[in-house]
XYZ file of N, CA, C and O in Angstrom:
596
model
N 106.656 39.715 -102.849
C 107.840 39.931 -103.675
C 107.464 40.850 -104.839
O 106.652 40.412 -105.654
N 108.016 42.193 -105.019
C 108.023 42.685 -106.151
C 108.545 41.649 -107.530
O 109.161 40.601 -107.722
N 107.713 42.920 -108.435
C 108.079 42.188 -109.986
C 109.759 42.615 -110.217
O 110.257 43.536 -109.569
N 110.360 42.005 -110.988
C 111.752 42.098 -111.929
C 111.914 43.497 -112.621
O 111.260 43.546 -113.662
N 112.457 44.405 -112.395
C 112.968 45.585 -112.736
C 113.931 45.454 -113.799
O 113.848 46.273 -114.714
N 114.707 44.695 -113.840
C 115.703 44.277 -115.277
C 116.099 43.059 -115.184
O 116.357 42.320 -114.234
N 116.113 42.939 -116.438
C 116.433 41.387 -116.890
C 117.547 41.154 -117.784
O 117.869 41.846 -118.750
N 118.137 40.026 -117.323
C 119.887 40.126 -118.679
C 119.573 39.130 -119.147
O 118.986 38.368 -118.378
N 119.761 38.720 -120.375
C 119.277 37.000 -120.844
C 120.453 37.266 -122.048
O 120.629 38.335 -122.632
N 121.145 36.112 -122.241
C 122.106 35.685 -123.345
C 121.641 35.777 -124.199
O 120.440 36.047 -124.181
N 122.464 35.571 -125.670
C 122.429 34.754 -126.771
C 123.614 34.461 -127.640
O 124.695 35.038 -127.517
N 123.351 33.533 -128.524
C 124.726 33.185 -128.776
C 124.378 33.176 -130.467
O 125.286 32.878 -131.243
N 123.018 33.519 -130.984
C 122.845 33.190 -132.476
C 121.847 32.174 -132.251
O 120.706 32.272 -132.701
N 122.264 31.178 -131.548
C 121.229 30.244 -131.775
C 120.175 29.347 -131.470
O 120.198 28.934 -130.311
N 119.008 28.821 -132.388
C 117.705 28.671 -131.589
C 116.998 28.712 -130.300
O 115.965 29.271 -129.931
N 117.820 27.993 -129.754
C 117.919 27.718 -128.161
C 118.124 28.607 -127.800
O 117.279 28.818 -126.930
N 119.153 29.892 -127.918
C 119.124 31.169 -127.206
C 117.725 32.392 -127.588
O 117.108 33.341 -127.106
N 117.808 31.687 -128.568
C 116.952 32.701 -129.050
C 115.524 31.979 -128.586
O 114.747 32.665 -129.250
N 114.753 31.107 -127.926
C 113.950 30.636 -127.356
C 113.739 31.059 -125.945
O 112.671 31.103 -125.334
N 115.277 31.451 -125.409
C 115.588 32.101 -123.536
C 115.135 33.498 -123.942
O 114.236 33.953 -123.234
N 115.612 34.352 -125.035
C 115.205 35.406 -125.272
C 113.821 35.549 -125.614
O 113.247 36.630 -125.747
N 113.458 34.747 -125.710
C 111.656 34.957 -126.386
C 111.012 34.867 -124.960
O 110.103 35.598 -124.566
N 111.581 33.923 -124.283
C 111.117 33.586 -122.542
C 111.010 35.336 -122.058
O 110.078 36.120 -121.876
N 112.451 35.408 -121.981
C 113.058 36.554 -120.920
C 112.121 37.863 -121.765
O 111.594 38.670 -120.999
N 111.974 38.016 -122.778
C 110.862 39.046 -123.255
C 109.962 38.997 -122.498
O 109.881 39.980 -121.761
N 109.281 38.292 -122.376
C 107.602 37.759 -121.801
C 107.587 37.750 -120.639
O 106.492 38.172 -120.267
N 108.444 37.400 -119.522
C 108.938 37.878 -118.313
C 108.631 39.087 -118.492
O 107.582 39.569 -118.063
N 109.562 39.779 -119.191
C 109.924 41.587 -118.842
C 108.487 41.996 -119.767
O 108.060 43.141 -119.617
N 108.006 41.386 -120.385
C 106.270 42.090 -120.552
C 105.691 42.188 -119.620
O 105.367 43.300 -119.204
N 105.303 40.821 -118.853
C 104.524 41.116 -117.907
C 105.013 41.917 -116.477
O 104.338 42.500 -115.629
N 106.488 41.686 -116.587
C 106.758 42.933 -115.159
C 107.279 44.391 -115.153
O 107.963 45.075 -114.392
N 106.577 44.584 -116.484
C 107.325 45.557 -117.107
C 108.785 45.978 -116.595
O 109.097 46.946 -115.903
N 109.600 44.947 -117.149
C 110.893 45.226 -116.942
C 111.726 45.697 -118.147
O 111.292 45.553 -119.290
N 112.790 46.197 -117.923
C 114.097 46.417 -118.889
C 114.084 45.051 -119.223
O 113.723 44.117 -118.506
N 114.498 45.018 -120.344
C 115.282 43.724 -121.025
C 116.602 43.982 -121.921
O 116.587 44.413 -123.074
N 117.863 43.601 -121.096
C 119.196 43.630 -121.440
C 119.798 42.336 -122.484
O 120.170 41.457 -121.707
N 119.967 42.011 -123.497
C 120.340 41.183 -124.285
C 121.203 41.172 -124.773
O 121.586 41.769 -125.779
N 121.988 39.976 -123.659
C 123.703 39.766 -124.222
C 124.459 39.258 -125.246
O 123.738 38.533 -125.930
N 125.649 39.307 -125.692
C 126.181 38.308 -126.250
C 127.644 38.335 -126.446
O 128.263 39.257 -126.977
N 128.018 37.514 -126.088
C 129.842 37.285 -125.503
C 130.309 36.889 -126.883
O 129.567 36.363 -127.712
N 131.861 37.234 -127.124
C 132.042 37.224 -128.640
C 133.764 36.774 -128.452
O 134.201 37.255 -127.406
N 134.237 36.410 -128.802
C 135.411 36.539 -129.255
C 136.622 37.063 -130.374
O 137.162 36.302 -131.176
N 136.849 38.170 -130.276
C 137.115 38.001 -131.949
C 138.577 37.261 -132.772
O 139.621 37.030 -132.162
N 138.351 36.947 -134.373
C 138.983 35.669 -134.676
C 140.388 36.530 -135.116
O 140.521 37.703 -135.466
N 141.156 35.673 -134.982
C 142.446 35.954 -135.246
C 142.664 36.333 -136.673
O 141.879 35.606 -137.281
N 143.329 37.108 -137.584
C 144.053 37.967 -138.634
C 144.182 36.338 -139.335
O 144.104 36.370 -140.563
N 144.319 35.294 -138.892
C 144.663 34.143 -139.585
C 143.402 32.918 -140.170
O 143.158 32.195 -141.136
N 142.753 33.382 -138.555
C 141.509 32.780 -138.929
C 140.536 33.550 -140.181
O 139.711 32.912 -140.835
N 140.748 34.748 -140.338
C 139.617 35.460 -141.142
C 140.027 35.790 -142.215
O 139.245 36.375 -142.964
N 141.649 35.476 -142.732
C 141.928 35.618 -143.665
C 141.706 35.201 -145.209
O 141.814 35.852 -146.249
N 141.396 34.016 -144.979
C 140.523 33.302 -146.157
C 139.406 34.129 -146.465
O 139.152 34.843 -147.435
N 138.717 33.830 -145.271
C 137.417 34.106 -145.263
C 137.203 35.850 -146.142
O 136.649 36.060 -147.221
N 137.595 36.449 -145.587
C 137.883 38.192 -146.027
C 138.339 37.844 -147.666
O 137.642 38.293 -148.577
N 139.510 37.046 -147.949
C 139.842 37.017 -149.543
C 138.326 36.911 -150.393
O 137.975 37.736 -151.236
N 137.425 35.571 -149.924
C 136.450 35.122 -150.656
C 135.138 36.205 -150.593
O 134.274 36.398 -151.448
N 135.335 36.913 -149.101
C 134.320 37.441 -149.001
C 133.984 39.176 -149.827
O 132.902 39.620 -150.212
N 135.188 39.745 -149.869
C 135.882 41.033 -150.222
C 135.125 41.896 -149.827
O 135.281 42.250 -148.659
N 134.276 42.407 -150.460
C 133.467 43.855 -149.386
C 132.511 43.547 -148.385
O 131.989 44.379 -147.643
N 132.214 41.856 -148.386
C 131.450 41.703 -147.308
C 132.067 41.095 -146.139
O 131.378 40.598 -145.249
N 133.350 41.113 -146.104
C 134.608 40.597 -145.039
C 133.826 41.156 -143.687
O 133.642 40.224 -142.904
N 133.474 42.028 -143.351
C 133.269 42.093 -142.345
C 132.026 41.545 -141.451
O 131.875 41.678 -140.236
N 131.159 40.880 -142.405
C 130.380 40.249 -141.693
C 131.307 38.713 -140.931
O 130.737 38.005 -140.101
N 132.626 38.453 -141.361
C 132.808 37.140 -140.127
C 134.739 38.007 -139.334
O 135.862 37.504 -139.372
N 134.282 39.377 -138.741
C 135.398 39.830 -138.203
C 135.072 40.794 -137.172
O 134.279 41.705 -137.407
N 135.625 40.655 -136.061
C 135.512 41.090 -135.276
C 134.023 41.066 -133.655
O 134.062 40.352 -132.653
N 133.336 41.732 -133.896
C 132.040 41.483 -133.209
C 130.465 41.469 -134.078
O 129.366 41.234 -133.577
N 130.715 41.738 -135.244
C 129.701 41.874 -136.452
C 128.948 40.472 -136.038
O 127.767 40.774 -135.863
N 129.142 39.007 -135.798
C 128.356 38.077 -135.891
C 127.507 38.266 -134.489
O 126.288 38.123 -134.400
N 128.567 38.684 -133.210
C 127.208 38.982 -132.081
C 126.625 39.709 -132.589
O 125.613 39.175 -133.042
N 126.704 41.199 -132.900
C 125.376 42.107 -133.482
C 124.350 41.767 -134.361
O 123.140 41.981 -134.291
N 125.055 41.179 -135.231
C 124.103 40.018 -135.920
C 122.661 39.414 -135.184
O 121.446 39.543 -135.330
N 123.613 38.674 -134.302
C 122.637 38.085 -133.435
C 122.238 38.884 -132.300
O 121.198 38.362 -131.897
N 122.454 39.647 -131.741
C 121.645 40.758 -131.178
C 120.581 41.578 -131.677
O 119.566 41.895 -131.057
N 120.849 41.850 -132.683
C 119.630 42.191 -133.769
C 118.111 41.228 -133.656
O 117.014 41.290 -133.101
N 118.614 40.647 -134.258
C 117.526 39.375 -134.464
C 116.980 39.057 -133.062
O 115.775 38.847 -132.928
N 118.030 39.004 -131.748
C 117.255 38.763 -130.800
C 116.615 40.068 -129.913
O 116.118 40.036 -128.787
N 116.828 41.364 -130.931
C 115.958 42.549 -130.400
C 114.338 42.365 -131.026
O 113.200 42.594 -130.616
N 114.913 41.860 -132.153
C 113.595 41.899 -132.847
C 112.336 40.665 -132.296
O 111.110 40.768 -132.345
N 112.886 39.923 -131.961
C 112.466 38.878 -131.320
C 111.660 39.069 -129.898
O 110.523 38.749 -129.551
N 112.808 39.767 -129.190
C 112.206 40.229 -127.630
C 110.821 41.328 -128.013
O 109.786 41.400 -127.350
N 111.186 42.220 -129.410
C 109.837 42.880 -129.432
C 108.711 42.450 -129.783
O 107.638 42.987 -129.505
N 108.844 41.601 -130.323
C 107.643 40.561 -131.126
C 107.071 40.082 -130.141
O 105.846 40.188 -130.103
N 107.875 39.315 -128.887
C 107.415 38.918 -127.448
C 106.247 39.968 -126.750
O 105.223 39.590 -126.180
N 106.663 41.323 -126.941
C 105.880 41.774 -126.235
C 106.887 42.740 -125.628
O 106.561 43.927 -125.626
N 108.159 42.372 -125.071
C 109.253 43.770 -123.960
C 109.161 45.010 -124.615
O 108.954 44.830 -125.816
N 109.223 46.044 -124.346
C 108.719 47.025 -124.691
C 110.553 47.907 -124.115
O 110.884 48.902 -124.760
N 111.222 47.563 -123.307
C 112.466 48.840 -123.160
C 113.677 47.659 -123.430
O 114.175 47.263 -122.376
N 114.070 47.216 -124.310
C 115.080 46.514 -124.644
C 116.308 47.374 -125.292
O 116.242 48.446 -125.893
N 117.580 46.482 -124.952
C 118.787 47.111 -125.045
C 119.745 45.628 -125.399
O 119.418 44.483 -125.085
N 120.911 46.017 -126.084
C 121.822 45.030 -125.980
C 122.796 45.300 -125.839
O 123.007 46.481 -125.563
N 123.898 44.396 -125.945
C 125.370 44.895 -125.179
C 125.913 43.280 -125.765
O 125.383 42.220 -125.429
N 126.797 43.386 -126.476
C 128.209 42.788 -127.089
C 129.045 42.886 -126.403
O 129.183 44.038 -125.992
N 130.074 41.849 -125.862
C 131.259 42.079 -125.291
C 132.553 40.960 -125.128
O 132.434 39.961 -124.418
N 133.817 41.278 -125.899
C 134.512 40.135 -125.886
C 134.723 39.824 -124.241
O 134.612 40.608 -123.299
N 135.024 38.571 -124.243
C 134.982 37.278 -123.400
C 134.231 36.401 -123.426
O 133.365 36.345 -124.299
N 134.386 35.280 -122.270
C 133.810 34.274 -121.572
C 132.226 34.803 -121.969
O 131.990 36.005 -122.094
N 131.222 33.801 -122.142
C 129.971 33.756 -121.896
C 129.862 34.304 -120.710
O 129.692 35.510 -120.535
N 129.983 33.148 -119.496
C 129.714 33.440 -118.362
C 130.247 34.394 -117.522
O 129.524 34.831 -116.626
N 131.461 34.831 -117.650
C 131.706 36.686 -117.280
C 131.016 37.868 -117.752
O 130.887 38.975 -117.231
N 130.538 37.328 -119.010
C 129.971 38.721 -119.894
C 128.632 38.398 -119.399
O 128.178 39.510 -119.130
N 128.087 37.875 -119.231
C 126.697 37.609 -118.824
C 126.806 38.632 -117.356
O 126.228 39.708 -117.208
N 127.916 37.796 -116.137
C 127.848 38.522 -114.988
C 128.204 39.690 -114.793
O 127.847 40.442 -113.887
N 129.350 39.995 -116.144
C 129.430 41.786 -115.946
C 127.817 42.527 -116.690
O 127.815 43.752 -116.565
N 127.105 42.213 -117.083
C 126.308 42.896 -117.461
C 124.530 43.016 -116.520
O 123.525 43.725 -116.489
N 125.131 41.745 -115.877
C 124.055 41.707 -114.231
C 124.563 42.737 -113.711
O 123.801 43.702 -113.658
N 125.522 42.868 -113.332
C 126.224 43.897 -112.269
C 126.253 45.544 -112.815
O 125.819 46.480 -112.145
N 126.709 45.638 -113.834
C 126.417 47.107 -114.853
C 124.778 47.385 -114.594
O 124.107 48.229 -114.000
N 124.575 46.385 -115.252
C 122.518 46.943 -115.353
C 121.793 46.921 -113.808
O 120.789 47.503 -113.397
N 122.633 46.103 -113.213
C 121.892 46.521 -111.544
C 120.495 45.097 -111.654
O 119.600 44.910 -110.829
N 120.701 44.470 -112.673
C 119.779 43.100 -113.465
C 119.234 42.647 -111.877
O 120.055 42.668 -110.960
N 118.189 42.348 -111.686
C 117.427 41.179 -110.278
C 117.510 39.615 -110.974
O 117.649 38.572 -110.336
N 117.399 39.732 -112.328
C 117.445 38.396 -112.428
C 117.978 37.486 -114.051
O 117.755 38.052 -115.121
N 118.270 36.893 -114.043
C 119.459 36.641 -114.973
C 118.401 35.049 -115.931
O 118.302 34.016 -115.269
N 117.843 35.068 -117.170
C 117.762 34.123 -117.944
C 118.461 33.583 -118.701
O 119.363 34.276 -119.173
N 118.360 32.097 -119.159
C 119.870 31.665 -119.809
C 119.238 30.139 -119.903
O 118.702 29.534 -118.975
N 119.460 29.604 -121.438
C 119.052 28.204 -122.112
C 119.496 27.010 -121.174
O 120.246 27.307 -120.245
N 119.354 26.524 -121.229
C 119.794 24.997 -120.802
C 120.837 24.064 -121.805
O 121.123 22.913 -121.473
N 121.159 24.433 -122.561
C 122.044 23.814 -123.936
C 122.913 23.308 -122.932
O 123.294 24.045 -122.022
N 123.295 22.011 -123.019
C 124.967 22.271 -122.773
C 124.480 21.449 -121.358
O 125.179 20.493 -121.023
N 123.381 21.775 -120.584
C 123.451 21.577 -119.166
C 123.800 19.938 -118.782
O 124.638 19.494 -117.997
N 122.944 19.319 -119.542
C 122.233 17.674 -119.482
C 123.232 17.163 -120.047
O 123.300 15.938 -119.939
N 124.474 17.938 -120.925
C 125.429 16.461 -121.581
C 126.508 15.641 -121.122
O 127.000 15.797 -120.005
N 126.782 15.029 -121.694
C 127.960 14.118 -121.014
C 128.908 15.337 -120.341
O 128.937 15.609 -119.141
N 129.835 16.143 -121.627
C 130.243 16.918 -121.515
C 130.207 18.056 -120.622
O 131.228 18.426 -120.043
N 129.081 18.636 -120.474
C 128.630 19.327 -119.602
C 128.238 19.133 -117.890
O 127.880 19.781 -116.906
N 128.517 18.045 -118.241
C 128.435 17.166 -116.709
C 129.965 17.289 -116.341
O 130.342 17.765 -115.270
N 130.850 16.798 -117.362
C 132.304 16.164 -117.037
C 133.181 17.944 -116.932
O 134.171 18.058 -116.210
N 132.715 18.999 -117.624
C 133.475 19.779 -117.815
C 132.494 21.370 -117.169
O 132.882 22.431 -116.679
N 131.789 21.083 -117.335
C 130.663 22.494 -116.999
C 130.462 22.893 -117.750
O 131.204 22.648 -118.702
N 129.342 23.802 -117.954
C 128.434 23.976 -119.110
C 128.179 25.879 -118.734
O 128.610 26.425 -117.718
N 127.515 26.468 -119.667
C 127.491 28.022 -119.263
C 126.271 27.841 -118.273
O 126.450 28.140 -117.092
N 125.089 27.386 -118.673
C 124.148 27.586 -117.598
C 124.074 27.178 -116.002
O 123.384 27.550 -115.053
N 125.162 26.198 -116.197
C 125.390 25.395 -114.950
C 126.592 26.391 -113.934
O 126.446 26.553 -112.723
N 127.587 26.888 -114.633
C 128.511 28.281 -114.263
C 127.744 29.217 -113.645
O 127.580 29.533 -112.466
N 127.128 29.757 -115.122
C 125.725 31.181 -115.001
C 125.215 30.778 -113.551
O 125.683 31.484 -112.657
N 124.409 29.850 -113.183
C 123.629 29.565 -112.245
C 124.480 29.292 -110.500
O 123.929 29.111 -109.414
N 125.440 29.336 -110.717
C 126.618 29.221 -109.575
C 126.884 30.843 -109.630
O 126.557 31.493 -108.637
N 127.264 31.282 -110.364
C 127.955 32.615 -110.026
C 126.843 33.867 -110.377
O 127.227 34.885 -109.801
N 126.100 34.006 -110.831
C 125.065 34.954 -110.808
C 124.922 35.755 -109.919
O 125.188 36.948 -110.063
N 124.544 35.321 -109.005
C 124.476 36.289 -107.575
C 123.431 37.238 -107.821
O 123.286 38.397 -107.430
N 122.372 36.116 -108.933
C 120.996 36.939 -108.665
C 119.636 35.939 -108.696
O 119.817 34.854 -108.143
N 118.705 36.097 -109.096
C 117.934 35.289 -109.914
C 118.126 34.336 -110.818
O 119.150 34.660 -111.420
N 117.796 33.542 -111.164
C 118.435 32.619 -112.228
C 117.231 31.912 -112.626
O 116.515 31.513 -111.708
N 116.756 31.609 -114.208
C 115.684 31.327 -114.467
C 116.331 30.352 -115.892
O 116.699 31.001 -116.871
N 116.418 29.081 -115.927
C 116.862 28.178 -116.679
C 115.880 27.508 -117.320
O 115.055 26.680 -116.937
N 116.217 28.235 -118.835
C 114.659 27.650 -119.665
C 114.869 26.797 -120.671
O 115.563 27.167 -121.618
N 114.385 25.680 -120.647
C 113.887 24.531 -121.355
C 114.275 24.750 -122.708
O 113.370 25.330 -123.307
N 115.084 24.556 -123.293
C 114.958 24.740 -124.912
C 115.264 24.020 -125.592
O 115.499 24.514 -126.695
N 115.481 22.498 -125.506
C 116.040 21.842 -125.961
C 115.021 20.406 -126.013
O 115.437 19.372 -126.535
């Protein structure tokens, strides 16, 4: 079996994602792969951010629009380089986690898809589905479910 040519791995901001991203780096070190680093966003409604923008005034735009994924895309570039990946890229995109994850397997041509475990083991996530448990059904690639919790 050849090594992994590209890799897509989530994040969402937090620890736990950013632990799949430290994984999925170290992967794509050692196979010298691309490393694609997602993050699905929603943006908040004119009602929801309205407070927020009054209190915030020239710094309003850090909680509007896609500014908090880049946020966290940032941090998890910097992260994947610290790992060791060496051709990293990211990509923001409103929707679903688990669509934006699979449109960006399919765009990047990805062999294999990393993604936290949060969510997998809970009540909730049992009763309703969870992203990794989705991710890992619909992928239609590789799937590498890492421990972070």
């Amino acid at each position: 079996m050849s090594a992994y040519k590209t890799i897509v791995v989530g994040t969402d901001g937090s620890s736990t994602s950013f632990a799949a991203v430290e994984r999925a780096a170290g992967v794509a070190a050692d196979s010298g792969a691309k490393l694609v680093i997602v993050s699905a966003y929603t943006p908040a409604s004119r009602e929801d951010t309205s407070a927020a923008e009054d209190a915030l005034k020239d710094e309003a735009f850090l909680v509007t629009g896609w500014t908090p994924a880049e946020e966290a895309l940032r941090e998890a570039a910097d992260r994947a380089a610290a790992a060791g990946a060496k051709d990293v890229s990211t990509f923001a995109e409103d929707g679903a986690p688990v669509d934006v994850l699979r449109k960006a397997v399919k765009e990047h041509s990805a062999d294999l898809l990393v993604i936290g475990n949060r969510g997998l083991n809970t009540f909730s996530g049992r009763l309703l589905g969870s992203v990794p448990a989705d991710a890992t059904r619909r992928a239609g690639v590789d799937v590498l479910v890492v421990h972070t919790t």
